[in-house]
Short mmCIF file of C-alpha atoms in Angstrom, two decimals:
data_model
loop_
_atom_site.label_atom_id
_atom_site.label_comp_id
_atom_site.label_asym_id
_atom_site.label_seq_id
_atom_site.Cartn_x
_atom_site.Cartn_y
_atom_site.Cartn_z
CA MET A 1 22.35 -6.25 -15.04
CA ASP A 2 22.49 -9.98 -15.40
CA GLU A 3 19.53 -11.66 -17.25
CA THR A 4 17.85 -12.76 -14.11
CA ALA A 5 18.13 -9.12 -12.52
CA ASP A 6 16.89 -7.49 -15.11
CA HIS A 7 13.89 -10.15 -15.30
CA LEU A 8 12.73 -9.45 -11.71
CA HIS A 9 13.04 -5.14 -12.66
CA ARG A 10 10.63 -5.87 -15.45
CA ILE A 11 8.24 -7.96 -12.92
CA ASP A 12 8.47 -5.05 -10.20
CA ALA A 13 7.58 -2.71 -13.11
CA LEU A 14 5.03 -4.68 -13.85
CA LEU A 15 3.97 -5.21 -10.07
CA ALA A 16 3.90 -1.29 -9.87
CA ARG A 17 1.00 -0.68 -12.38
CA SER A 18 -2.73 -1.27 -10.74
CA ALA A 19 -4.28 -3.20 -13.68
CA PRO A 20 -3.24 -6.86 -14.73
CA GLY A 21 -0.62 -7.14 -17.27
CA VAL A 22 1.74 -9.29 -19.35
CA ALA A 23 5.34 -8.53 -19.76
CA CYS A 24 7.69 -10.07 -22.12
CA LEU A 25 11.38 -11.24 -20.57
CA PRO A 26 14.18 -11.48 -23.28
CA VAL A 27 16.19 -14.79 -22.94
CA ASP A 28 19.51 -14.89 -24.61
CA GLY A 29 20.01 -18.68 -23.81
CA ASP A 30 17.95 -21.78 -22.98
CA LEU A 31 14.22 -20.73 -21.74
CA THR A 32 13.96 -23.48 -19.18
CA THR A 33 16.99 -22.50 -17.60
CA ALA A 34 16.07 -19.05 -17.55
CA HIS A 35 12.46 -19.66 -16.31
CA ARG A 36 14.02 -22.02 -13.39
CA ARG A 37 16.53 -19.01 -12.34
CA LEU A 38 14.18 -16.72 -12.25
CA VAL A 39 11.38 -18.70 -10.15
CA GLU A 40 14.55 -19.64 -7.69
CA ALA A 41 14.96 -15.86 -7.63
CA LEU A 42 11.36 -15.35 -6.81
CA HIS A 43 10.86 -17.85 -3.81
CA PRO A 44 12.34 -15.49 -0.96
CA ARG A 45 9.32 -13.12 -1.83
CA TRP A 46 6.52 -15.25 -2.18
CA GLY A 47 7.79 -18.79 -1.25
CA THR A 48 7.22 -22.08 -3.23
CA ALA A 49 5.70 -21.51 -6.43
CA ARG A 50 2.60 -23.60 -7.54
CA ASN A 51 3.19 -25.27 -10.87
CA LEU A 52 0.03 -24.10 -13.11
CA ALA A 53 1.57 -25.89 -16.39
CA ILE A 54 4.07 -28.26 -17.05
CA GLY A 55 5.62 -29.55 -20.43
CA GLY A 56 2.39 -28.02 -22.12
CA PHE A 57 0.19 -29.85 -19.67
CA VAL A 58 -2.14 -27.64 -17.63
CA ASP A 59 -3.52 -28.41 -14.36
CA PRO A 60 -6.97 -29.57 -14.86
CA THR A 61 -7.95 -28.47 -11.49
CA LEU A 62 -7.32 -24.75 -12.03
CA ASP A 63 -10.00 -22.36 -10.60
CA ASP A 64 -10.21 -19.05 -9.61
CA ASP A 65 -8.33 -20.35 -6.36
CA ARG A 66 -5.54 -22.26 -7.63
CA GLY A 67 -4.21 -19.38 -10.34
CA LEU A 68 -6.72 -20.07 -13.54
CA PRO A 69 -6.47 -16.09 -13.71
CA LEU A 70 -2.62 -16.42 -14.93
CA ALA A 71 -3.20 -18.76 -17.33
CA ALA A 72 -6.67 -17.54 -18.72
CA PRO A 73 -4.42 -15.08 -21.08
CA PHE A 74 -2.66 -17.92 -23.00
CA ALA A 75 -5.10 -20.72 -23.60
CA GLY A 76 -3.85 -23.19 -25.92
CA ARG A 77 -0.34 -21.29 -25.79
CA LEU A 78 1.10 -22.66 -22.59
CA VAL A 79 4.24 -24.35 -22.09
CA GLU A 80 5.23 -23.69 -18.32
CA LEU A 81 3.81 -21.43 -15.84
CA CYS A 82 4.59 -21.29 -12.19
CA GLY A 83 2.39 -18.82 -9.94
CA TRP A 84 2.34 -17.27 -6.76
CA ALA A 85 -0.57 -15.92 -4.09
CA ALA A 86 0.58 -12.94 -2.92
CA GLY A 87 -2.52 -10.29 -1.20
CA GLU A 88 -4.82 -9.01 -3.75
CA ARG A 89 -2.80 -10.40 -6.60
CA TRP A 90 -1.80 -13.92 -8.60
CA ILE A 91 1.96 -13.13 -9.96
CA GLY A 92 3.20 -15.64 -12.84
CA CYS A 93 6.32 -16.75 -14.93
CA GLY A 94 6.18 -19.14 -17.57
CA ILE A 95 6.98 -19.63 -21.32
CA VAL A 96 4.25 -19.17 -23.86
CA ARG A 97 4.05 -19.74 -27.89
CA ASP A 98 3.25 -17.09 -29.77
CA ASP A 99 0.76 -17.58 -32.67
CA ASP A 100 3.47 -18.40 -35.15
CA GLY A 101 4.87 -21.21 -32.32
CA ALA A 102 7.66 -19.60 -31.07
CA PRO A 103 8.22 -20.12 -27.68
CA HIS A 104 8.95 -16.84 -25.53
CA MET A 105 9.22 -15.97 -21.87
CA VAL A 106 6.77 -13.72 -19.88
CA ALA A 107 5.44 -12.59 -16.61
CA VAL A 108 2.10 -12.23 -15.95
CA THR A 109 -0.42 -10.43 -12.56
CA ALA A 110 -4.19 -10.99 -12.41
CA ARG A 111 -6.36 -9.87 -9.89
CA ARG A 112 -7.09 -12.17 -6.59
CA ALA A 113 -9.90 -12.05 -3.71
CA ASP A 114 -8.00 -10.00 -1.32
CA PRO A 115 -7.55 -13.01 1.38
CA ALA A 116 -8.16 -10.14 4.12
CA THR A 117 -11.73 -9.69 3.20
CA ALA A 118 -12.70 -13.16 2.34
CA CYS A 119 -13.65 -13.37 6.01
CA LEU A 120 -15.72 -10.73 6.48
CA PRO A 121 -19.48 -11.51 6.61
CA ALA A 122 -21.27 -10.43 3.08
CA GLU A 123 -23.74 -8.15 5.31
CA ASP A 124 -20.62 -6.12 6.73
CA ALA A 125 -18.64 -5.73 2.94
CA GLU A 126 -19.79 -2.34 2.52
CA ALA A 127 -21.03 -1.01 6.18
CA GLY A 128 -19.34 1.93 7.80
CA ASP A 129 -19.75 3.26 10.66
CA GLY A 130 -17.55 6.47 9.92
CA VAL A 131 -14.68 5.64 12.28
CA PRO A 132 -11.41 5.53 10.00
CA GLY A 133 -10.16 1.72 10.06
CA ALA A 134 -13.57 0.20 12.16
CA ARG A 135 -13.96 -2.47 9.38
CA TRP A 136 -10.24 -3.60 9.67
CA VAL A 137 -11.09 -4.02 13.23
CA ARG A 138 -14.42 -6.22 12.46
CA ARG A 139 -12.18 -8.33 10.16
CA LEU A 140 -9.61 -9.11 12.38
CA GLY A 141 -13.03 -10.07 15.12
CA ALA A 142 -14.04 -12.27 12.28
CA VAL A 143 -10.83 -13.80 11.28
CA THR A 144 -10.00 -14.89 14.60
CA GLY A 145 -13.36 -15.57 15.81
CA ARG A 146 -13.41 -13.31 18.54
CA PRO A 147 -17.21 -11.78 19.92
CA ARG A 148 -18.15 -9.13 18.30
CA SER A 149 -19.03 -7.04 21.62
CA ARG A 150 -16.88 -4.65 23.28
CA GLN A 151 -14.35 -6.26 26.06
CA TRP A 152 -12.54 -3.69 27.44
CA SER A 153 -13.05 -0.36 29.13
CA VAL A 154 -10.20 2.70 28.69
CA ASP A 155 -10.10 6.47 30.02
CA TRP A 156 -9.24 7.70 26.76
CA SER A 157 -9.63 11.27 28.30
CA PHE A 158 -7.31 10.41 30.75
CA ALA A 159 -4.66 8.16 28.62
CA GLU A 160 -4.47 11.04 25.81
CA ALA A 161 -3.82 14.09 28.28
CA ARG A 162 -0.88 12.07 29.78
CA LEU A 163 0.53 11.36 25.95
CA GLY A 164 -0.30 14.21 25.07
CA THR A 165 -2.40 13.20 21.64
CA THR A 166 -5.03 11.89 20.72
CA LEU A 167 -4.78 8.42 19.42
CA PRO A 168 -5.95 6.62 16.01
CA ALA A 169 -9.74 5.88 16.18
CA ASP A 170 -9.16 2.60 14.92
CA TYR A 171 -6.45 1.40 17.59
CA ARG A 172 -9.03 2.78 20.08
CA HIS A 173 -11.63 0.65 18.36
CA LEU A 174 -8.98 -2.33 18.52
CA ALA A 175 -8.20 -1.74 22.38
CA GLU A 176 -11.61 -1.57 23.13
CA HIS A 177 -12.90 -5.00 21.25
CA PHE A 178 -10.16 -7.01 22.24
CA GLY A 179 -8.49 -6.14 25.41
CA PRO A 180 -5.48 -7.51 26.77
CA GLY A 181 -4.28 -10.70 24.96
CA THR A 182 -1.98 -11.92 22.25
CA PHE A 183 -2.92 -12.51 18.49
CA SER A 184 -1.19 -16.17 17.15
CA GLY A 185 1.19 -15.80 20.00
CA PHE A 186 3.20 -13.59 18.58
CA LEU A 187 1.69 -10.21 18.39
CA ASP A 188 0.99 -8.11 21.33
CA ILE A 189 -1.21 -4.70 21.34
CA PHE A 190 -0.07 -2.45 24.02
CA LEU A 191 -3.08 -0.90 25.90
CA PRO A 192 -3.16 2.44 28.27
CA GLY A 193 -3.98 0.38 31.04
CA PRO A 194 -6.34 -1.24 33.14
CA PRO A 195 -10.03 -0.11 33.16
CA PRO A 196 -10.44 2.55 35.52
CA GLY A 197 -10.59 1.52 39.14
CA SER A 198 -10.34 -2.04 38.30
CA GLY A 199 -7.22 -2.44 40.16
CA ALA A 200 -6.34 -5.57 37.98
CA PRO A 201 -2.97 -5.35 35.96
CA PHE A 202 -2.38 -8.00 33.35
CA LEU A 203 0.62 -9.96 32.65
CA HIS A 204 2.60 -9.22 29.58
CA VAL A 205 0.87 -6.40 28.60
CA PRO A 206 2.78 -3.12 28.77
CA CYS A 207 1.56 -0.09 28.95
CA LEU A 208 1.11 2.38 26.12
CA VAL A 209 1.63 5.33 27.92
CA GLU A 210 4.31 4.31 30.49
CA ASN A 211 6.15 2.88 27.85
CA ALA A 212 6.01 6.63 25.75
CA ARG A 213 7.40 8.01 28.92
CA ARG A 214 10.19 6.02 29.69
CA LEU A 215 11.24 5.86 26.70
CA ALA A 216 10.92 9.55 26.17
CA GLU A 217 13.15 9.94 29.58
CA LEU A 218 15.88 7.29 28.59
CA ALA A 219 16.26 9.35 25.24
CA ALA A 220 16.55 12.54 26.53
CA ALA A 221 19.30 10.88 29.02
CA HIS A 222 20.74 9.39 26.32
CA PRO A 223 21.73 10.34 22.93
CA GLY A 224 22.86 7.29 21.81
CA ILE A 225 19.47 5.38 22.76
CA ALA A 226 17.62 8.40 20.82
CA ASP A 227 20.35 7.58 17.89
CA LEU A 228 19.20 3.96 17.55
CA TYR A 229 15.78 5.30 16.24
CA ARG A 230 17.31 7.25 13.06
CA PRO A 231 15.74 9.03 10.90
CA TYR A 232 12.81 9.42 13.21
CA GLN A 233 12.80 10.23 16.87
CA PRO A 234 10.82 8.95 19.97
CA HIS A 235 7.51 11.07 21.23
CA PRO A 236 7.12 13.66 22.03
CA ALA A 237 9.61 14.54 19.08
CA PRO A 238 7.99 16.70 16.26
CA GLY A 239 6.47 13.90 14.03
CA GLY A 240 7.91 11.12 16.24
CA LEU A 241 7.62 7.32 17.00
CA LEU A 242 4.96 6.13 19.24
CA GLU A 243 5.29 2.56 19.94
CA TRP A 244 1.96 0.76 20.12
CA GLY A 245 2.93 -3.13 19.82
CA GLY A 246 5.64 -5.50 19.95
CA SER A 247 6.22 -9.17 18.68
CA VAL A 248 7.96 -12.43 20.84
CA GLN A 249 10.94 -11.89 18.28
CA ALA A 250 11.38 -8.40 19.84
CA ASP A 251 10.13 -6.77 16.46
CA GLN A 252 8.65 -2.96 17.22
CA PHE A 253 5.74 -1.47 15.97
CA TYR A 254 5.11 2.15 16.19
CA TRP A 255 2.92 4.90 14.78
CA LEU A 256 4.70 7.74 12.52
CA MET A 257 3.08 10.80 13.85
CA GLU A 258 4.09 13.01 11.21
CA SER A 259 0.26 14.04 10.24
CA ALA A 260 -1.97 16.46 12.66
CA ASP A 261 -4.55 13.73 12.14
CA PRO A 262 -3.95 10.40 14.01
CA ASN A 263 -6.05 8.59 11.27
CA ARG A 264 -3.45 9.39 8.91
CA TRP A 265 -0.15 7.99 10.80
CA PRO A 266 1.75 5.08 9.14
CA VAL A 267 3.01 2.44 11.12
CA ILE A 268 6.94 1.68 11.09
CA ALA A 269 7.84 -1.95 12.00
CA ARG A 270 11.34 -2.50 13.03
CA ASN A 271 13.32 -5.68 14.45
CA GLU A 272 14.93 -5.28 17.85
CA ASP A 273 18.29 -4.24 16.09
CA GLY A 274 16.66 -1.40 13.82
CA ASP A 275 18.63 -2.58 10.62
CA HIS A 276 15.17 -3.66 9.34
CA GLN A 277 12.48 -1.58 8.93
CA ALA A 278 9.17 -1.15 7.03
CA ARG A 279 6.65 1.29 6.64
CA PHE A 280 2.45 0.86 6.32
CA ASP A 281 0.40 3.29 4.94
CA GLY A 282 -2.58 2.23 6.37
CA SER A 283 -4.30 1.66 9.61
CA THR A 284 -3.23 -0.36 12.85
CA ALA A 285 -5.73 -2.89 12.56
CA GLU A 286 -5.34 -3.61 8.80
CA PHE A 287 -1.43 -3.74 9.80
CA VAL A 288 -2.23 -6.89 12.26
CA HIS A 289 -4.87 -8.25 9.95
CA ARG A 290 -2.47 -8.70 6.95
CA LEU A 291 0.42 -9.53 9.32
CA LEU A 292 -1.46 -12.40 10.32
CA THR A 293 -2.92 -13.32 6.83
CA ASP A 294 -1.00 -12.32 3.84
CA HIS A 295 2.43 -13.48 3.15
CA ARG A 296 3.86 -9.95 1.48
CA HIS A 297 2.75 -8.08 4.57
CA PRO A 298 6.07 -6.30 6.11
CA PHE A 299 7.04 -8.74 9.10
CA SER A 300 4.51 -11.32 8.26
CA VAL A 301 3.71 -14.87 10.11
CA ALA A 302 0.97 -16.00 7.53
CA LYS A 303 3.20 -18.72 6.96
CA LEU A 304 4.08 -19.18 10.31
CA ILE A 305 0.27 -20.10 11.92
CA ASP A 306 -2.32 -22.44 10.51
CA ARG A 307 -4.95 -19.68 11.11
CA PRO A 308 -5.03 -16.16 12.61
CA ARG A 309 -6.21 -16.51 16.63
CA PHE A 310 -6.54 -13.82 19.64
CA GLU A 311 -5.61 -15.33 22.99
CA PRO A 312 -6.90 -12.99 25.94
CA TYR A 313 -5.06 -12.61 29.25
CA GLU A 314 -6.40 -13.57 32.24
CA PRO A 315 -5.58 -10.64 35.30
CA ARG A 316 -2.70 -11.15 37.58
CA ASP A 317 -3.36 -13.04 40.84
CA PRO A 318 -1.37 -11.37 43.59
CA SER A 319 -1.57 -14.10 45.64
CA ASP A 320 0.67 -15.99 42.82
CA ASP A 321 3.51 -13.00 43.74
CA TRP A 322 6.74 -14.74 44.81
CA ARG A 323 7.79 -13.53 48.27
CA PRO A 324 11.18 -14.27 50.21
CA GLU A 325 10.46 -16.22 53.26
CA GLN A 326 10.53 -14.27 56.74
#
């Protein structure tokens, strides 16, 4: 293992701890060169680093929102320090002096206010209505500016009977609160169908039920399609995948139905080819919220958007249908 790889391994071990900490990073050669190489190696993970200290000069504007928690353990001893904001943590690496004045390289983590909760009104921070994941639906509403009232009606008994399963409670809240539309022009959530008796289909909104039925029929008729989902199988296979959303980049988002309790289903995110996938052990609404706000989230678009938003779709006007001339 080369030196930079060893440093990355030590940082991963540091991140595996729940508490903040500091790790020494052994260096055989020049400290400045080793530090630069490590910062370059971390760039694909968290993007461009913030320069918190350069040549022994500490940025005087540091505060809790600009990386101060990373610098705090090394007061008066910093030579170089770079930092990244990642979810609920700060991560940094740099060069510090020990009590004898000798420089050495370190990695450091610190707690950070979670950006996924910063937008939540204070009076809701500890509120809960007993529905798993409902708080994340409110957070999505807050960060996108969506009204808090119910927007969409679903006949859940009918939809779940057709699927042969109940659905996660927070997904039901998510569907009713937002209705048909797109998150930041990137993500669409599949809905069970239009309100009962409305007869008003919407453009761009796949039907959760029909999509599941169609995929099940294709997988049953063509084994090669089922192979695309290995090591899983599409619903209704036991512990199968049930697709609930997709992106404009053809990413696909599923529930892994491995539990009898739908509220415990993890999310599986896959790209179009299925050669890149990630598991997320959390609710559907939390997955969507972090996708829009957290750079570390699987399939994150946080770096690509100015602020999360939700754009509702309008009902399709049948008069807009193209008809050939007679």
